[in-house]
CSV table of C-alpha atoms and ligand atoms in Angstrom, one decimal:
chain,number,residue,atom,x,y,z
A,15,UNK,CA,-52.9,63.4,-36.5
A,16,UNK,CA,-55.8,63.3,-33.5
A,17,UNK,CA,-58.7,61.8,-34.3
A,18,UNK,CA,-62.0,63.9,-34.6
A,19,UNK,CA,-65.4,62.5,-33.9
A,20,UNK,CA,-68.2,63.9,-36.4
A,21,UNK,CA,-71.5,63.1,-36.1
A,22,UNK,CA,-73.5,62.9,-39.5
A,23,UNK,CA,-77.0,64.7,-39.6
A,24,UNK,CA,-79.0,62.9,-42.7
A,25,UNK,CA,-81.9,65.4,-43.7
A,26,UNK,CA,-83.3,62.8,-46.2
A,27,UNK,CA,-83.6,60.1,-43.1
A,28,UNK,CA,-84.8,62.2,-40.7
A,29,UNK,CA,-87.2,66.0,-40.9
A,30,UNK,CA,-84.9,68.8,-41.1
A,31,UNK,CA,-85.8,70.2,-37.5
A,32,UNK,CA,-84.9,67.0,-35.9
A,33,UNK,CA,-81.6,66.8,-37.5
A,34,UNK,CA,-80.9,69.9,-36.2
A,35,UNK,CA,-81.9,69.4,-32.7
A,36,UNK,CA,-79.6,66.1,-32.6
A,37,UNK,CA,-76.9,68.3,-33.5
A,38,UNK,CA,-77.3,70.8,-30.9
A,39,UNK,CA,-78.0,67.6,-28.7
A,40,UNK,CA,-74.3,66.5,-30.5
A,41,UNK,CA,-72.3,69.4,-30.2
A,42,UNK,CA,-73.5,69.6,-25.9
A,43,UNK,CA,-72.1,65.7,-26.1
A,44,UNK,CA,-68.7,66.7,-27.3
A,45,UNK,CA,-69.2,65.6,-31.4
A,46,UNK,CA,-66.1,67.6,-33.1
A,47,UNK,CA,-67.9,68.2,-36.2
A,48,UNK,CA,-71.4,68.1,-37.7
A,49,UNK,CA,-71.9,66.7,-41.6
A,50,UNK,CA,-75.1,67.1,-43.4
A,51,UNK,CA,-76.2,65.1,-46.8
A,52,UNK,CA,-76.7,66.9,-49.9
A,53,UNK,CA,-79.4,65.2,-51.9
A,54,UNK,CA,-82.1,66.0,-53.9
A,55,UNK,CA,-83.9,62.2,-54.2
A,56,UNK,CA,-83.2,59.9,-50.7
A,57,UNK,CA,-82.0,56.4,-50.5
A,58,UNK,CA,-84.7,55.1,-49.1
A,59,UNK,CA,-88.6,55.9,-49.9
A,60,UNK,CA,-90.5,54.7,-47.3
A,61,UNK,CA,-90.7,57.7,-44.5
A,62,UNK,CA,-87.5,59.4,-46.0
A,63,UNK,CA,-87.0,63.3,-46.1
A,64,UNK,CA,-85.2,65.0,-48.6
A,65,UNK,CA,-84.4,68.5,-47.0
A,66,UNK,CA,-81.9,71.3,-49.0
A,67,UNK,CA,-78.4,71.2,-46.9
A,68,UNK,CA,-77.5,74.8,-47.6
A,69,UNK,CA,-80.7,76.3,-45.9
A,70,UNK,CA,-80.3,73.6,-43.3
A,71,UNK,CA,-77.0,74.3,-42.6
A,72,UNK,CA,-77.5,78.1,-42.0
A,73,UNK,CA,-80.0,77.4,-39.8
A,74,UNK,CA,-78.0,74.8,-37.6
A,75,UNK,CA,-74.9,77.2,-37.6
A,76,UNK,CA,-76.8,79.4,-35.7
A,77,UNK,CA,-78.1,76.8,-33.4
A,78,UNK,CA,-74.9,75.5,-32.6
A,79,UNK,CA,-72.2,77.8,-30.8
A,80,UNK,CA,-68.5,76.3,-31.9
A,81,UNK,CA,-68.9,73.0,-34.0
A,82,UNK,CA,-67.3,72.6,-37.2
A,83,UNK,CA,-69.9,71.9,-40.3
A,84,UNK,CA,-69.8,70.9,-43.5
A,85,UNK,CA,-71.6,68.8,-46.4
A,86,UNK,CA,-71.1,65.5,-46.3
A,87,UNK,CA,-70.9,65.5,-49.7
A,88,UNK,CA,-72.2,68.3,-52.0
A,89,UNK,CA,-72.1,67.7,-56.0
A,90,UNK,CA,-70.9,70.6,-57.8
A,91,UNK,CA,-71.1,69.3,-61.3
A,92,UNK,CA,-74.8,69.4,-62.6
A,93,UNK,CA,-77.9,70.5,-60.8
A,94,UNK,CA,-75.5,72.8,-58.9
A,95,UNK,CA,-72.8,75.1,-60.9
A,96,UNK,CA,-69.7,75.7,-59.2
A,97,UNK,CA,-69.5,79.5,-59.3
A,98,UNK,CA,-72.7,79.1,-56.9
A,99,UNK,CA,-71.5,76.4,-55.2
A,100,UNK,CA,-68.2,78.2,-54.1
A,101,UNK,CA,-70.3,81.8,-53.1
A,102,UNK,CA,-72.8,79.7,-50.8
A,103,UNK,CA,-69.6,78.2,-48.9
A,104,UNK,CA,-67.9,81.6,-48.9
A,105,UNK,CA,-71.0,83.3,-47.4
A,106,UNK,CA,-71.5,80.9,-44.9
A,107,UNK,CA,-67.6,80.7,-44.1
A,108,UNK,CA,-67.3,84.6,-43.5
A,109,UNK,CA,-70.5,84.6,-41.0
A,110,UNK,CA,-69.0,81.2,-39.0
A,111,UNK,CA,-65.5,82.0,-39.3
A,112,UNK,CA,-63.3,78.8,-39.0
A,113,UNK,CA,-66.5,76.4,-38.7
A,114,UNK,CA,-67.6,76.1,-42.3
A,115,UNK,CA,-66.2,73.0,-44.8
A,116,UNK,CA,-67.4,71.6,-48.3
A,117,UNK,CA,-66.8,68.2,-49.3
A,118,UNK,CA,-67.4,67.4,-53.1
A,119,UNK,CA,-67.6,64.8,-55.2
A,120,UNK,CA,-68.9,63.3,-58.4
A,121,UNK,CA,-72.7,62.7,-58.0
A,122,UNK,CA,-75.0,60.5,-57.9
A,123,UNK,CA,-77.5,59.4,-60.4
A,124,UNK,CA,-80.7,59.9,-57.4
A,125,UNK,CA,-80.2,63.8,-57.1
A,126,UNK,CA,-79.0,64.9,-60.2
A,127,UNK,CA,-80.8,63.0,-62.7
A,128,UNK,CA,-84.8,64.0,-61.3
A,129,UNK,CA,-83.7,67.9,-62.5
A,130,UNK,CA,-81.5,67.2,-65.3
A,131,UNK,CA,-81.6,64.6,-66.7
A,132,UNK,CA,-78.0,64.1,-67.2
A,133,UNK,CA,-76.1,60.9,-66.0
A,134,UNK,CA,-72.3,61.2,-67.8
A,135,UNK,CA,-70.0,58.3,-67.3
A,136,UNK,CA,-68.1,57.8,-64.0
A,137,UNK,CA,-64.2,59.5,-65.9
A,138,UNK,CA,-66.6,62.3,-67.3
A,139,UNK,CA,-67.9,63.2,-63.8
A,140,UNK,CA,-64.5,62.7,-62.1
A,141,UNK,CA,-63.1,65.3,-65.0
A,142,UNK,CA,-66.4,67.6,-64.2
A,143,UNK,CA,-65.5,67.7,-60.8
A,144,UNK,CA,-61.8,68.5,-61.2
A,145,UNK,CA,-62.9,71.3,-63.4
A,146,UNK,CA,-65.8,72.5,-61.1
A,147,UNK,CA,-62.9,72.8,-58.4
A,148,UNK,CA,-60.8,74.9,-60.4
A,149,UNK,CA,-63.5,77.3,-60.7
A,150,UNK,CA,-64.6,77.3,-57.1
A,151,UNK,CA,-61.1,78.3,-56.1
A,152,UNK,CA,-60.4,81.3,-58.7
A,153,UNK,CA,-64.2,82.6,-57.1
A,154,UNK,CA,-62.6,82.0,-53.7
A,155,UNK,CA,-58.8,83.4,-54.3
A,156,UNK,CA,-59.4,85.8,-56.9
A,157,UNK,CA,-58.5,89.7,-55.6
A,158,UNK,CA,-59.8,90.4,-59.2
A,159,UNK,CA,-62.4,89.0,-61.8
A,160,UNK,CA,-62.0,86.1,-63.4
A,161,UNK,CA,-62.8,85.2,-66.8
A,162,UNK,CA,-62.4,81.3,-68.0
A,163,UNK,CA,-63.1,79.0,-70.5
A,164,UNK,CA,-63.7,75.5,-69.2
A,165,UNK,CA,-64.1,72.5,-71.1
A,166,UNK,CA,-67.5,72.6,-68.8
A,167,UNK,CA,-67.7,75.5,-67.2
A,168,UNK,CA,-67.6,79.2,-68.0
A,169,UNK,CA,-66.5,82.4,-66.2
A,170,UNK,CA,-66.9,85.8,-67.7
A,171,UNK,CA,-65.9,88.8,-65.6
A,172,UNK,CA,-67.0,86.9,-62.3
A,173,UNK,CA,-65.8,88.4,-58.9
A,174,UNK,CA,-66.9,86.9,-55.7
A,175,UNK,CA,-67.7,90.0,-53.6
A,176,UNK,CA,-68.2,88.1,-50.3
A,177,UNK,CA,-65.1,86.1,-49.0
A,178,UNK,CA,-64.1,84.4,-45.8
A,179,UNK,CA,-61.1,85.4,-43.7
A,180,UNK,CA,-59.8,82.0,-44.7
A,181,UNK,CA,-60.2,79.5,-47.5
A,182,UNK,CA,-63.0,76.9,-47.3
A,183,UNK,CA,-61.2,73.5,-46.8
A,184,UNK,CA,-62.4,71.4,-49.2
A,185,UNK,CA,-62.8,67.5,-48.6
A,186,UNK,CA,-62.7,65.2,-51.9
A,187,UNK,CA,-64.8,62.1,-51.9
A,188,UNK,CA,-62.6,59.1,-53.3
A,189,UNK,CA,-64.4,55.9,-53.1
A,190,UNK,CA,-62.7,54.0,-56.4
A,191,UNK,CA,-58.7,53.8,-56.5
A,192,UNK,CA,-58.9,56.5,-59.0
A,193,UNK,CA,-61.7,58.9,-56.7
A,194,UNK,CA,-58.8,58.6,-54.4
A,195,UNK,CA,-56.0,59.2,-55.8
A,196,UNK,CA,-57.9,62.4,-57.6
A,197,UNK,CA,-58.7,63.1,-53.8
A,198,UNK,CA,-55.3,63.6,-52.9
A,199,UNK,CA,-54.6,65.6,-56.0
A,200,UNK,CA,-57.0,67.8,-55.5
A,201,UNK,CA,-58.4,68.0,-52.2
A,202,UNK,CA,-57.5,69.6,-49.1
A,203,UNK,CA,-58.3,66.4,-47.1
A,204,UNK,CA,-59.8,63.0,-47.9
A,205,UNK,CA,-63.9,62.0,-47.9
A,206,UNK,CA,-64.8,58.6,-48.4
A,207,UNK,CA,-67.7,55.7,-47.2
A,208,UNK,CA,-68.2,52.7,-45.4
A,209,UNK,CA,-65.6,50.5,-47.0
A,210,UNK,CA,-64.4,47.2,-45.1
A,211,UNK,CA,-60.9,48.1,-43.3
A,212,UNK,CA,-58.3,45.9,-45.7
A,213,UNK,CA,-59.7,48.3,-48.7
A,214,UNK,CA,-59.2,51.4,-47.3
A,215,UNK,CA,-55.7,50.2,-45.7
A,216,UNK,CA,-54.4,48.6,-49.0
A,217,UNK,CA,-56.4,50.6,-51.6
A,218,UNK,CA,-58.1,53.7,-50.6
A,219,UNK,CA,-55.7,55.4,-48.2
A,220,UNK,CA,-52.7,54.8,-49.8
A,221,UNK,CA,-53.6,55.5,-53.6
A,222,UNK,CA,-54.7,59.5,-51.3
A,223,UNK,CA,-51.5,59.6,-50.3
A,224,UNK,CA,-50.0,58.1,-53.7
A,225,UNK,CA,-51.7,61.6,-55.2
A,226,UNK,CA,-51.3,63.9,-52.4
A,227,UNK,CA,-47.6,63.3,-52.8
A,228,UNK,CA,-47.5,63.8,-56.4
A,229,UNK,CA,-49.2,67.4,-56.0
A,230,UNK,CA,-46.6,67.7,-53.4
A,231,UNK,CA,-48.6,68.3,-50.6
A,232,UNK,CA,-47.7,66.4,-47.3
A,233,UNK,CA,-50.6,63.4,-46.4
A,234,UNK,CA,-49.9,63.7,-42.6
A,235,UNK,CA,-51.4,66.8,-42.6
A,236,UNK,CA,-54.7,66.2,-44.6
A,237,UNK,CA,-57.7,64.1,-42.5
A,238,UNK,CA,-59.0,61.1,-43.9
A,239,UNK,CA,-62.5,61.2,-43.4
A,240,UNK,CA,-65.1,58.8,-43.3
A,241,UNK,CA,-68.9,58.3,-43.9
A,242,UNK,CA,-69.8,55.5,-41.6
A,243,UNK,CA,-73.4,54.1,-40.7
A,244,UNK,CA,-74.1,53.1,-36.6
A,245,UNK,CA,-76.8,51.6,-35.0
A,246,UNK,CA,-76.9,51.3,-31.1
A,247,UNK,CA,-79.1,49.2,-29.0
A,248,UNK,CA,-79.0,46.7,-26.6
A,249,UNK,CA,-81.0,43.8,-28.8
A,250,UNK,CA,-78.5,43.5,-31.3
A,251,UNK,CA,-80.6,42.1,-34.1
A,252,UNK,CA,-82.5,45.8,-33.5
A,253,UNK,CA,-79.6,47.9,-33.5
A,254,UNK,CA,-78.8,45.9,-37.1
A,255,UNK,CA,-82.0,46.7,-38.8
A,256,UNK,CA,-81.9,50.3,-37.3
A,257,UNK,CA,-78.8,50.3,-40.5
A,258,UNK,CA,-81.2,48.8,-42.7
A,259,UNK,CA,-82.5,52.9,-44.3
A,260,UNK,CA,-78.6,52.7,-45.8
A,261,UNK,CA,-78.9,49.2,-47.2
A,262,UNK,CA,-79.2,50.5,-50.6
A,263,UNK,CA,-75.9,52.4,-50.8
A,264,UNK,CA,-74.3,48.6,-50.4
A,265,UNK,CA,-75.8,47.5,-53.6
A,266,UNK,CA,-72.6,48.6,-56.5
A,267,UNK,CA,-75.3,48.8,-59.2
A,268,UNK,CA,-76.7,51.7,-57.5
A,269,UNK,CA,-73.4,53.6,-58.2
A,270,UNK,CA,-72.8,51.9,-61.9
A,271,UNK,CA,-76.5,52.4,-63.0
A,272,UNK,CA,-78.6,55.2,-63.4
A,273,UNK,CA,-81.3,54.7,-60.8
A,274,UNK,CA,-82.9,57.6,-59.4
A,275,UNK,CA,-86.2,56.2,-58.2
A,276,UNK,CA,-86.1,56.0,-54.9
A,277,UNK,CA,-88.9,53.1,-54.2
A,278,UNK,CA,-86.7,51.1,-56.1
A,279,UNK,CA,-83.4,51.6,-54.5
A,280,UNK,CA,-85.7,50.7,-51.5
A,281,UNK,CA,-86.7,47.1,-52.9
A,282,UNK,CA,-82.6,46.9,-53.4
A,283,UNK,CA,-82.2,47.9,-50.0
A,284,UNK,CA,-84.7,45.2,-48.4
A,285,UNK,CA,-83.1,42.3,-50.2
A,286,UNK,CA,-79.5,43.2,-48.7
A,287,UNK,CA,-79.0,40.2,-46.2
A,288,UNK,CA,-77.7,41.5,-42.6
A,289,UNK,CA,-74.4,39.6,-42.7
A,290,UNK,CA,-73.6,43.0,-45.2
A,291,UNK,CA,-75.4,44.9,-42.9
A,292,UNK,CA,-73.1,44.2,-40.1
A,293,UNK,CA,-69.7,43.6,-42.2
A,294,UNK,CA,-70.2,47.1,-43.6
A,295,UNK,CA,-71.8,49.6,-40.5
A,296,UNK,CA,-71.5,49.9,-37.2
A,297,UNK,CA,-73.7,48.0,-34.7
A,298,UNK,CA,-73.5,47.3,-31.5
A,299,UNK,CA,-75.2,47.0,-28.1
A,300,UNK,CA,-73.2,49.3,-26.2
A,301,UNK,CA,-70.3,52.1,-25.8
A,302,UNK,CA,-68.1,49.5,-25.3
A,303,UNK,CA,-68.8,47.9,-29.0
A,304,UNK,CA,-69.0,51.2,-30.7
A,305,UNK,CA,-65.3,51.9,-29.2
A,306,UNK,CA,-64.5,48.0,-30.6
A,307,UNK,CA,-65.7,49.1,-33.9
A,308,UNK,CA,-64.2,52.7,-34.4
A,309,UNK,CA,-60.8,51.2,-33.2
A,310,UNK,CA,-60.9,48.8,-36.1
A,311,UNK,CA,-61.2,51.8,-38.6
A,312,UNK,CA,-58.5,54.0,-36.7
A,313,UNK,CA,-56.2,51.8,-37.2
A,314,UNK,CA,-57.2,51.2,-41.1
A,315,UNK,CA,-55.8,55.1,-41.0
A,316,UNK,CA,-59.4,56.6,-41.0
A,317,UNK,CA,-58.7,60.2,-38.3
A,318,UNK,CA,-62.1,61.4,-39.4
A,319,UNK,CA,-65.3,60.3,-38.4
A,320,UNK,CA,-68.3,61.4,-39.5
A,321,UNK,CA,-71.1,59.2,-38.1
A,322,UNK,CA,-74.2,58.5,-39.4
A,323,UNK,CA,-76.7,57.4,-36.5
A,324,UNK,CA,-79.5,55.0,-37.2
A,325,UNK,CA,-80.4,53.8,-33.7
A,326,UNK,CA,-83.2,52.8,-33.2
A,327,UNK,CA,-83.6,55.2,-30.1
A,328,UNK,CA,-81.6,58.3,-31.6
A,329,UNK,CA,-81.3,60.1,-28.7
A,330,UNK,CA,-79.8,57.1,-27.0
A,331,UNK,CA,-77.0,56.8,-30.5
A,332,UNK,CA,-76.2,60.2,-29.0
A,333,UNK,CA,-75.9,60.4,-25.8
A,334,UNK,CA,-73.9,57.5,-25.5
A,335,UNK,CA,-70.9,59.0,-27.1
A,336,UNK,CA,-70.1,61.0,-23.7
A,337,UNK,CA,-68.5,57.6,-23.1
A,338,UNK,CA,-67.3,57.1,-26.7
A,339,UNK,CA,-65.6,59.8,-27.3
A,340,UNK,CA,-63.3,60.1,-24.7
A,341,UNK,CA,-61.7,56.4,-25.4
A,342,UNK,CA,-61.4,56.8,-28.7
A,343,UNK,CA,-59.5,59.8,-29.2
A,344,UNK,CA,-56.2,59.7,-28.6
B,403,LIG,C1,-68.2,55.6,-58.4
B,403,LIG,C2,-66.8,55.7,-57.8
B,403,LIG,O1,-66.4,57.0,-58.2
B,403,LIG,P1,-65.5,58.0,-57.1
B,403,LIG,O2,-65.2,59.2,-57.8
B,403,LIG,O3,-64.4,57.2,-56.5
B,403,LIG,O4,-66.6,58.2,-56.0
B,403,LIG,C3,-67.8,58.9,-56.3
B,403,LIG,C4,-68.5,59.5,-55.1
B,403,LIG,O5,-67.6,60.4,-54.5
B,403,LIG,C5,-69.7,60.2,-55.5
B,403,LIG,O6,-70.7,59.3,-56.0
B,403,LIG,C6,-70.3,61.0,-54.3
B,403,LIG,O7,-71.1,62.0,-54.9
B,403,LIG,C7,-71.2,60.1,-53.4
B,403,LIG,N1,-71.6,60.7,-52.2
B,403,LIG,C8,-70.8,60.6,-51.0
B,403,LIG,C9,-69.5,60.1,-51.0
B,403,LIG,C10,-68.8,60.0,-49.8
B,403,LIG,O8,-67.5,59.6,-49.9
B,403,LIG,C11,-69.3,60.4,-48.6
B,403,LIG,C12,-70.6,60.8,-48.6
B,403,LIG,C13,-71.4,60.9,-49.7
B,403,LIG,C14,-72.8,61.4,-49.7
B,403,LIG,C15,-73.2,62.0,-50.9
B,403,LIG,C16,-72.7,61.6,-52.1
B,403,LIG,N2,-73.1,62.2,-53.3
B,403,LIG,C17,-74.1,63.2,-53.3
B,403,LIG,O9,-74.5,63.7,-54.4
B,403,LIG,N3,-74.6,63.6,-52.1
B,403,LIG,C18,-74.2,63.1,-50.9
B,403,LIG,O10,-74.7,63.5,-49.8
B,403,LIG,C19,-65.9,54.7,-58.4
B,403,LIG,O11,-66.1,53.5,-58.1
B,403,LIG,N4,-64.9,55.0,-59.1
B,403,LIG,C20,-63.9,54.1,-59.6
B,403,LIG,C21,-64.0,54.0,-61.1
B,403,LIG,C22,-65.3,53.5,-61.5
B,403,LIG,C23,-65.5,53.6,-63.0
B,403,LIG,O12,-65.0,54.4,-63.7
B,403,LIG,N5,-66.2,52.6,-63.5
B,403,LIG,C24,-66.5,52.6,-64.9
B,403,LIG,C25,-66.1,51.3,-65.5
B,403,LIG,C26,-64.6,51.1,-65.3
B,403,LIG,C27,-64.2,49.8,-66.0
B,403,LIG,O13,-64.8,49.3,-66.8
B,403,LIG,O14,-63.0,49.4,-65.7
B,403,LIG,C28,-68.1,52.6,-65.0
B,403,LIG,O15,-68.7,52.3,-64.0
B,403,LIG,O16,-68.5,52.9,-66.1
B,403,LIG,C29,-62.5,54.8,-59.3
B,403,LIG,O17,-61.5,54.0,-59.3
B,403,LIG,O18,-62.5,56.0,-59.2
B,404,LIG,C1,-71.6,54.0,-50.8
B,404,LIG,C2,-72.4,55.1,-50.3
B,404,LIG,C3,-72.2,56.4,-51.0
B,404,LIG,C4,-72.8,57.6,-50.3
B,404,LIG,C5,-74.2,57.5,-50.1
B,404,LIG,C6,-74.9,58.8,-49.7
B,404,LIG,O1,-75.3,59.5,-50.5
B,404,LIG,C7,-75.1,59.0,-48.2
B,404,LIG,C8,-75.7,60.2,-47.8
């Protein structure tokens, strides 16, 4: 499978407008594919944004004239329901035919707990999720309307008017054996995160396959894509703070607990020591070390990349992928 180069457009780290002049700044580069956060709360406090990835992505649709976009990842279990989730996608997939992608996945307690208030466990939002996929994919294949009764979710005479030419491919986010192995049950392609290479070659990648298989669909065929922080700048110890805004998303309790205050994910994210920093995202000093780095996940089976830039000159983490690019896809 080629490998694809995405460049990941974080509206909570940077204002909206910015993120989408980078990507129009991308796209001229030669980025394959843009990806935009879906958050409510960010993962960091201090100077952090927290822009709605729907609107933005309309907006940088239009900006851009031929790259792929999608959400990188979108929950549709709780502040979201499903039935809206899947007419959004639709909407925006018939008006950018063939450009337009959802990922999904299972939450997180910083953007669905400020406007719910609901935090189920980790299985319950895995089965959400599953069940929330169901019914985006009965809106989006249904010539007729469709009435269902969900453990969760409810259905009752609902027709989807608005459809694309095509089905939205839908990416799963799998970051546990068990994410994964749900990914490849139920996703058109794999989404996962930063993980060091001997977890997603022993764990992550094959228990996607392990399900894909089982649903009898063929795992050469579906991407395995990857969330993955870079910095870039000649003064290395720069280019590894420039990471330091993701920090938090290395601490575990931020997954297992339900933390949604974002000033204290950042006191989390301060006392994360660089060695993690560096073991975990990419940073380097030149083209040369971002190639280094982006080999060492290709050949951990990751064909997707979807690159979050924290340089500390972001125009510079851009433009420096006309030499990237080229020498890393095959
Ligand atoms: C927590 C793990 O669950 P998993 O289903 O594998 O992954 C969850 C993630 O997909 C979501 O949190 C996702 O929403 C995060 N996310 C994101 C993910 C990604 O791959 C790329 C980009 C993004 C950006 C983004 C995200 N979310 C958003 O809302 N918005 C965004 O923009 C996990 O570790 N699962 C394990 C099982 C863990 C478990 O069940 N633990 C139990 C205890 C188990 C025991 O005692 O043995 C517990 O914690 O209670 C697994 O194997 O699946
Ligand atoms: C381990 C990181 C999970 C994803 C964090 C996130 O929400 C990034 C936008």
């Amino acid at each position: 499978m080629e490998t694809k180069v995405g460049y990941f457009a974080s509206i909570e780290q940077y204002k909206p407008m910015d993120a989408l002049e980078q990507s129009v700044r991308a796209e001229k580069v030669g980025f394959d594919s843009i990806w935009v956060d879906d958050h409510f709360h960010p993962w960091y406090h201090s100077d952090a944004q927290s822009g709605q990835a729907w609107a933005w992505m309309g907006a940088t649709l239009q900006a851009t004239k031929k790259v792929f976009v999608s959400t990188c990842i979108t929950c549709p279990i709780l502040r979201y329901n499903p039935g809206v989730v899947a007419q959004t996608f639709a909407t925006l997939r018939q008006m950018y035919p063939k450009r337009v992608g959802v990922a999904v996945g299972a939450g997180e307690a910083l953007n669905e707990v400020p406007v719910t208030g609901q935090w189920p466990s980790v299985p319950e939002r895995q089965e959400m999720t599953i069940e929330a996929i169901e019914v985006m994919r009965k809106l989006w294949e249904s010539k007729t309307p469709v009435t269902f009764k969900g453990k969760y979710y409810t259905l009752e005479k609902a027709f989807m008017y608005t459809k694309p030419e095509d089905e939205v491919p839908l990416y799963f986010s799998g970051m546990g054996p068990k994410g994964a192995k749900l990914a490849g049950i139920h996703g058109d392609h794999l989404m996962t995160v930063s993980a060091d290479t001997e977890t997603l070659k022993n764990v992550t990648i094959p228990k996607f396959e392990e399900g894909a298989k089982e649903a009898g669909k063929d795992p050469k065929k579906m991407e395995k894509a990857m969330l993955i922080w870079y910095s870039v700048d000649p003064d290395f110890e720069k280019a590894v703070e420039g990471n330091r805004f993701w920090a938090g998303c290395l601490v575990p309790a931020m997954f297992k607990y339900r933390v949604s205050d974002p000033p204290e994910v950042e006191l989390h994210a301060n006392a994360v020591g660089s060695e993690m920093i560096k073991k975990n995202f990419l940073c380097a000093t030149d083209a040369e070390g971002l190639i280094h780095e982006i080999e060492r996940f290709k050949n951990a089976g990751i064909t997707h990349f979807c690159l979050g830039n924290s340089s500390p000159n972001v125009n510079y983490g851009i433009d420096i992928f006309k030499d990237v690019i080229p020498a890393v896809k095959d």
